[in-house]
């Protein structure tokens, strides 16, 4: 186990990035740093597992300070990118279980206990993720379907005519409403068809909450925000399926965008890998978790990942 830096005058916390079986070589010039304000990355041993950590100043990373920083978009982005750098460093020599962003402990002992207490669960998860990567796929409505989607719930203008003119107006309004509903339904059906096709090449898949226009920067609504866990041996087939979906012209009401392969953040949930009868929290019984950060943000790419701040006593 690498020893933490000695002689530091300011109080520090231990920031944890990821769990792995094979410790990465963090002494090479290519080894990435984590948070700019912290010390070098180092490795803690916990049973048969390794935890990649970094000492960070408590003044900037305690619960109150971190909650304030993560409410500022620029600081949130910097923290997310720093966390992803730490996870990437841990993943250089094998599969990893990325921990939530800003997973903090008061010291090495509590960090080691947290991992050792869940060694079996984490080991099973590492086996499941070996040789597999994540692909992120977002399906948006096309402009025509977007207009229909936006208008589908809009109230129709009230007609002011009477008699034949009023009936004609109501008939036209009803026809427009049916057209909008049909176009919106077609977009949703095509999005589901894209998802079903891609699941054929994945060992697992999950849908995240669709992102808002503020996050996507697009007027067209996002219909599907999905992640797919793909065997490395099937990666080429998955890419070919994506290319076919974009080029064959079958889906005219949606647009498909994808990125990858990535570290499988979306499938590295230790609380889903454990026995449902046993509460799984990455902490020994003597610690108390706290959650203050936003639920999701983006690390070094467009795909969001679940994050939380957990202060350890």
PDB file of N, CA and C in Angstrom, residues 127-184:
ATOM      1  N   UNK A 127     -15.960  -8.953 -12.304  1.00  0.00           N
ATOM      2  CA  UNK A 127     -16.017 -10.073 -13.250  1.00  0.00           C
ATOM      3  C   UNK A 127     -17.023  -9.795 -14.358  1.00  0.00           C
ATOM      4  N   UNK A 128     -18.156  -9.222 -14.003  1.00  0.00           N
ATOM      5  CA  UNK A 128     -19.206  -8.953 -14.997  1.00  0.00           C
ATOM      6  C   UNK A 128     -18.764  -7.890 -16.006  1.00  0.00           C
ATOM      7  N   UNK A 129     -17.962  -6.924 -15.572  1.00  0.00           N
ATOM      8  CA  UNK A 129     -17.576  -5.818 -16.445  1.00  0.00           C
ATOM      9  C   UNK A 129     -16.323  -6.127 -17.272  1.00  0.00           C
ATOM     10  N   UNK A 130     -15.638  -7.203 -16.956  1.00  0.00           N
ATOM     11  CA  UNK A 130     -14.397  -7.513 -17.675  1.00  0.00           C
ATOM     12  C   UNK A 130     -14.694  -7.743 -19.159  1.00  0.00           C
ATOM     13  N   UNK A 131     -13.901  -7.091 -20.008  1.00  0.00           N
ATOM     14  CA  UNK A 131     -14.043  -7.267 -21.443  1.00  0.00           C
ATOM     15  C   UNK A 131     -15.302  -6.655 -22.012  1.00  0.00           C
ATOM     16  N   UNK A 132     -15.896  -5.692 -21.309  1.00  0.00           N
ATOM     17  CA  UNK A 132     -17.112  -5.048 -21.772  1.00  0.00           C
ATOM     18  C   UNK A 132     -16.992  -3.536 -21.613  1.00  0.00           C
ATOM     19  N   UNK A 133     -17.611  -2.819 -22.510  1.00  0.00           N
ATOM     20  CA  UNK A 133     -17.592  -1.372 -22.459  1.00  0.00           C
ATOM     21  C   UNK A 133     -19.003  -0.836 -22.673  1.00  0.00           C
ATOM     22  N   UNK A 134     -19.141   0.448 -22.417  1.00  0.00           N
ATOM     23  CA  UNK A 134     -20.452   1.104 -22.517  1.00  0.00           C
ATOM     24  C   UNK A 134     -20.524   1.973 -23.775  1.00  0.00           C
ATOM     25  N   UNK A 135     -21.680   1.919 -24.432  1.00  0.00           N
ATOM     26  CA  UNK A 135     -21.991   2.816 -25.542  1.00  0.00           C
ATOM     27  C   UNK A 135     -23.197   3.663 -25.137  1.00  0.00           C
ATOM     28  N   UNK A 136     -23.098   4.952 -25.394  1.00  0.00           N
ATOM     29  CA  UNK A 136     -24.190   5.877 -25.081  1.00  0.00           C
ATOM     30  C   UNK A 136     -24.927   6.218 -26.366  1.00  0.00           C
ATOM     31  N   UNK A 137     -26.236   6.101 -26.347  1.00  0.00           N
ATOM     32  CA  UNK A 137     -27.055   6.369 -27.533  1.00  0.00           C
ATOM     33  C   UNK A 137     -28.198   7.298 -27.140  1.00  0.00           C
ATOM     34  N   UNK A 138     -28.367   8.352 -27.946  1.00  0.00           N
ATOM     35  CA  UNK A 138     -29.440   9.313 -27.721  1.00  0.00           C
ATOM     36  C   UNK A 138     -30.280   9.408 -28.989  1.00  0.00           C
ATOM     37  N   UNK A 139     -31.572   9.281 -28.827  1.00  0.00           N
ATOM     38  CA  UNK A 139     -32.492   9.334 -29.957  1.00  0.00           C
ATOM     39  C   UNK A 139     -33.359  10.579 -29.810  1.00  0.00           C
ATOM     40  N   UNK A 140     -33.301  11.451 -30.832  1.00  0.00           N
ATOM     41  CA  UNK A 140     -34.110  12.666 -30.861  1.00  0.00           C
ATOM     42  C   UNK A 140     -35.150  12.571 -31.968  1.00  0.00           C
ATOM     43  N   UNK A 141     -36.259  13.265 -31.774  1.00  0.00           N
ATOM     44  CA  UNK A 141     -37.218  13.418 -32.857  1.00  0.00           C
ATOM     45  C   UNK A 141     -36.615  14.302 -33.943  1.00  0.00           C
ATOM     46  N   UNK A 142     -36.967  14.046 -35.197  1.00  0.00           N
ATOM     47  CA  UNK A 142     -36.558  14.932 -36.281  1.00  0.00           C
ATOM     48  C   UNK A 142     -37.357  16.227 -36.176  1.00  0.00           C
ATOM     49  N   UNK A 143     -37.012  17.208 -37.007  1.00  0.00           N
ATOM     50  CA  UNK A 143     -37.679  18.508 -36.915  1.00  0.00           C
ATOM     51  C   UNK A 143     -39.181  18.386 -37.115  1.00  0.00           C
ATOM     52  N   UNK A 144     -39.593  17.591 -38.105  1.00  0.00           N
ATOM     53  CA  UNK A 144     -41.021  17.443 -38.349  1.00  0.00           C
ATOM     54  C   UNK A 144     -41.730  16.806 -37.178  1.00  0.00           C
ATOM     55  N   UNK A 145     -41.130  15.733 -36.641  1.00  0.00           N
ATOM     56  CA  UNK A 145     -41.731  15.072 -35.483  1.00  0.00           C
ATOM     57  C   UNK A 145     -41.642  15.954 -34.248  1.00  0.00           C
ATOM     58  N   UNK A 146     -40.582  16.786 -34.190  1.00  0.00           N
ATOM     59  CA  UNK A 146     -40.449  17.692 -33.050  1.00  0.00           C
ATOM     60  C   UNK A 146     -41.592  18.693 -33.028  1.00  0.00           C
ATOM     61  N   UNK A 147     -41.958  19.222 -34.185  1.00  0.00           N
ATOM     62  CA  UNK A 147     -43.088  20.146 -34.246  1.00  0.00           C
ATOM     63  C   UNK A 147     -44.365  19.464 -33.775  1.00  0.00           C
ATOM     64  N   UNK A 148     -44.529  18.206 -34.199  1.00  0.00           N
ATOM     65  CA  UNK A 148     -45.721  17.472 -33.787  1.00  0.00           C
ATOM     66  C   UNK A 148     -45.702  17.203 -32.296  1.00  0.00           C
ATOM     67  N   UNK A 149     -44.514  16.855 -31.770  1.00  0.00           N
ATOM     68  CA  UNK A 149     -44.397  16.567 -30.343  1.00  0.00           C
ATOM     69  C   UNK A 149     -44.694  17.802 -29.521  1.00  0.00           C
ATOM     70  N   UNK A 150     -44.152  18.954 -29.966  1.00  0.00           N
ATOM     71  CA  UNK A 150     -44.354  20.190 -29.222  1.00  0.00           C
ATOM     72  C   UNK A 150     -45.815  20.616 -29.249  1.00  0.00           C
ATOM     73  N   UNK A 151     -46.476  20.341 -30.364  1.00  0.00           N
ATOM     74  CA  UNK A 151     -47.854  20.796 -30.516  1.00  0.00           C
ATOM     75  C   UNK A 151     -48.869  19.786 -30.026  1.00  0.00           C
ATOM     76  N   UNK A 152     -48.412  18.557 -29.748  1.00  0.00           N
ATOM     77  CA  UNK A 152     -49.365  17.494 -29.418  1.00  0.00           C
ATOM     78  C   UNK A 152     -50.203  17.845 -28.200  1.00  0.00           C
ATOM     79  N   UNK A 153     -49.583  18.492 -27.239  1.00  0.00           N
ATOM     80  CA  UNK A 153     -50.336  18.813 -26.036  1.00  0.00           C
ATOM     81  C   UNK A 153     -50.859  20.229 -26.021  1.00  0.00           C
ATOM     82  N   UNK A 154     -50.639  21.000 -27.093  1.00  0.00           N
ATOM     83  CA  UNK A 154     -51.073  22.386 -27.113  1.00  0.00           C
ATOM     84  C   UNK A 154     -52.573  22.462 -27.354  1.00  0.00           C
ATOM     85  N   UNK A 155     -53.266  23.355 -26.655  1.00  0.00           N
ATOM     86  CA  UNK A 155     -54.703  23.476 -26.876  1.00  0.00           C
ATOM     87  C   UNK A 155     -54.996  24.080 -28.235  1.00  0.00           C
ATOM     88  N   UNK A 156     -56.048  23.592 -28.874  1.00  0.00           N
ATOM     89  CA  UNK A 156     -56.434  24.134 -30.178  1.00  0.00           C
ATOM     90  C   UNK A 156     -57.085  25.484 -30.006  1.00  0.00           C
ATOM     91  N   UNK A 157     -56.889  26.378 -30.993  1.00  0.00           N
ATOM     92  CA  UNK A 157     -57.545  27.674 -30.973  1.00  0.00           C
ATOM     93  C   UNK A 157     -59.054  27.479 -31.039  1.00  0.00           C
ATOM     94  N   UNK A 158     -59.760  28.271 -30.298  1.00  0.00           N
ATOM     95  CA  UNK A 158     -61.213  28.151 -30.308  1.00  0.00           C
ATOM     96  C   UNK A 158     -61.789  28.790 -31.554  1.00  0.00           C
ATOM     97  N   UNK A 159     -62.667  28.107 -32.218  1.00  0.00           N
ATOM     98  CA  UNK A 159     -63.294  28.656 -33.415  1.00  0.00           C
ATOM     99  C   UNK A 159     -64.371  29.655 -33.060  1.00  0.00           C
ATOM    100  N   UNK A 160     -64.521  30.689 -33.876  1.00  0.00           N
ATOM    101  CA  UNK A 160     -65.514  31.725 -33.607  1.00  0.00           C
ATOM    102  C   UNK A 160     -66.669  31.675 -34.581  1.00  0.00           C
ATOM    103  N   UNK A 161     -66.537  30.785 -35.589  1.00  0.00           N
ATOM    104  CA  UNK A 161     -67.612  30.724 -36.576  1.00  0.00           C
ATOM    105  C   UNK A 161     -68.804  29.938 -36.056  1.00  0.00           C
ATOM    106  N   UNK A 162     -69.892  30.048 -36.778  1.00  0.00           N
ATOM    107  CA  UNK A 162     -71.091  29.317 -36.430  1.00  0.00           C
ATOM    108  C   UNK A 162     -71.567  28.561 -37.647  1.00  0.00           C
ATOM    109  N   UNK A 163     -72.427  27.619 -37.418  1.00  0.00           N
ATOM    110  CA  UNK A 163     -73.012  26.884 -38.524  1.00  0.00           C
ATOM    111  C   UNK A 163     -71.970  26.084 -39.264  1.00  0.00           C
ATOM    112  N   UNK A 164     -72.089  26.109 -40.644  1.00  0.00           N
ATOM    113  CA  UNK A 164     -71.190  25.316 -41.489  1.00  0.00           C
ATOM    114  C   UNK A 164     -69.748  25.731 -41.322  1.00  0.00           C
ATOM    115  N   UNK A 165     -69.509  27.040 -41.198  1.00  0.00           N
ATOM    116  CA  UNK A 165     -68.124  27.509 -41.036  1.00  0.00           C
ATOM    117  C   UNK A 165     -67.520  26.989 -39.739  1.00  0.00           C
ATOM    118  N   UNK A 166     -68.305  26.991 -38.663  1.00  0.00           N
ATOM    119  CA  UNK A 166     -67.802  26.488 -37.392  1.00  0.00           C
ATOM    120  C   UNK A 166     -67.520  25.005 -37.433  1.00  0.00           C
ATOM    121  N   UNK A 167     -68.417  24.252 -38.089  1.00  0.00           N
ATOM    122  CA  UNK A 167     -68.191  22.808 -38.187  1.00  0.00           C
ATOM    123  C   UNK A 167     -66.952  22.495 -39.020  1.00  0.00           C
ATOM    124  N   UNK A 168     -66.740  23.273 -40.095  1.00  0.00           N
ATOM    125  CA  UNK A 168     -65.552  23.072 -40.923  1.00  0.00           C
ATOM    126  C   UNK A 168     -64.281  23.366 -40.141  1.00  0.00           C
ATOM    127  N   UNK A 169     -64.322  24.424 -39.337  1.00  0.00           N
ATOM    128  CA  UNK A 169     -63.148  24.766 -38.525  1.00  0.00           C
ATOM    129  C   UNK A 169     -62.837  23.645 -37.542  1.00  0.00           C
ATOM    130  N   UNK A 170     -63.873  23.155 -36.849  1.00  0.00           N
ATOM    131  CA  UNK A 170     -63.671  22.085 -35.877  1.00  0.00           C
ATOM    132  C   UNK A 170     -63.153  20.822 -36.551  1.00  0.00           C
ATOM    133  N   UNK A 171     -63.611  20.555 -37.763  1.00  0.00           N
ATOM    134  CA  UNK A 171     -63.141  19.376 -38.494  1.00  0.00           C
ATOM    135  C   UNK A 171     -61.659  19.507 -38.825  1.00  0.00           C
ATOM    136  N   UNK A 172     -61.255  20.701 -39.292  1.00  0.00           N
ATOM    137  CA  UNK A 172     -59.835  20.920 -39.621  1.00  0.00           C
ATOM    138  C   UNK A 172     -58.970  20.830 -38.367  1.00  0.00           C
ATOM    139  N   UNK A 173     -59.444  21.403 -37.264  1.00  0.00           N
ATOM    140  CA  UNK A 173     -58.680  21.352 -36.013  1.00  0.00           C
ATOM    141  C   UNK A 173     -58.529  19.916 -35.537  1.00  0.00           C
ATOM    142  N   UNK A 174     -59.589  19.123 -35.670  1.00  0.00           N
ATOM    143  CA  UNK A 174     -59.522  17.728 -35.265  1.00  0.00           C
ATOM    144  C   UNK A 174     -58.541  16.951 -36.131  1.00  0.00           C
ATOM    145  N   UNK A 175     -58.531  17.231 -37.427  1.00  0.00           N
ATOM    146  CA  UNK A 175     -57.605  16.547 -38.327  1.00  0.00           C
ATOM    147  C   UNK A 175     -56.166  16.908 -37.990  1.00  0.00           C
ATOM    148  N   UNK A 176     -55.901  18.199 -37.688  1.00  0.00           N
ATOM    149  CA  UNK A 176     -54.537  18.605 -37.335  1.00  0.00           C
ATOM    150  C   UNK A 176     -54.090  17.928 -36.045  1.00  0.00           C
ATOM    151  N   UNK A 177     -55.013  17.828 -35.109  1.00  0.00           N
ATOM    152  CA  UNK A 177     -54.676  17.180 -33.839  1.00  0.00           C
ATOM    153  C   UNK A 177     -54.334  15.705 -34.055  1.00  0.00           C
ATOM    154  N   UNK A 178     -55.115  15.026 -34.904  1.00  0.00           N
ATOM    155  CA  UNK A 178     -54.819  13.619 -35.198  1.00  0.00           C
ATOM    156  C   UNK A 178     -53.469  13.473 -35.889  1.00  0.00           C
ATOM    157  N   UNK A 179     -53.171  14.406 -36.808  1.00  0.00           N
ATOM    158  CA  UNK A 179     -51.880  14.352 -37.501  1.00  0.00           C
ATOM    159  C   UNK A 179     -50.728  14.519 -36.515  1.00  0.00           C
ATOM    160  N   UNK A 180     -50.887  15.459 -35.590  1.00  0.00           N
ATOM    161  CA  UNK A 180     -49.828  15.680 -34.600  1.00  0.00           C
ATOM    162  C   UNK A 180     -49.642  14.447 -33.727  1.00  0.00           C
ATOM    163  N   UNK A 181     -50.749  13.880 -33.299  1.00  0.00           N
ATOM    164  CA  UNK A 181     -50.659  12.688 -32.461  1.00  0.00           C
ATOM    165  C   UNK A 181     -50.048  11.515 -33.212  1.00  0.00           C
ATOM    166  N   UNK A 182     -50.399  11.378 -34.479  1.00  0.00           N
ATOM    167  CA  UNK A 182     -49.840  10.296 -35.288  1.00  0.00           C
ATOM    168  C   UNK A 182     -48.333  10.466 -35.460  1.00  0.00           C
ATOM    169  N   UNK A 183     -47.890  11.700 -35.738  1.00  0.00           N
ATOM    170  CA  UNK A 183     -46.459  11.951 -35.928  1.00  0.00           C
ATOM    171  C   UNK A 183     -45.686  11.708 -34.633  1.00  0.00           C
ATOM    172  N   UNK A 184     -46.245  12.148 -33.520  1.00  0.00           N
ATOM    173  CA  UNK A 184     -45.580  11.933 -32.231  1.00  0.00           C
ATOM    174  C   UNK A 184     -45.509  10.439 -31.915  1.00  0.00           C
TER     175      UNK A 184
END
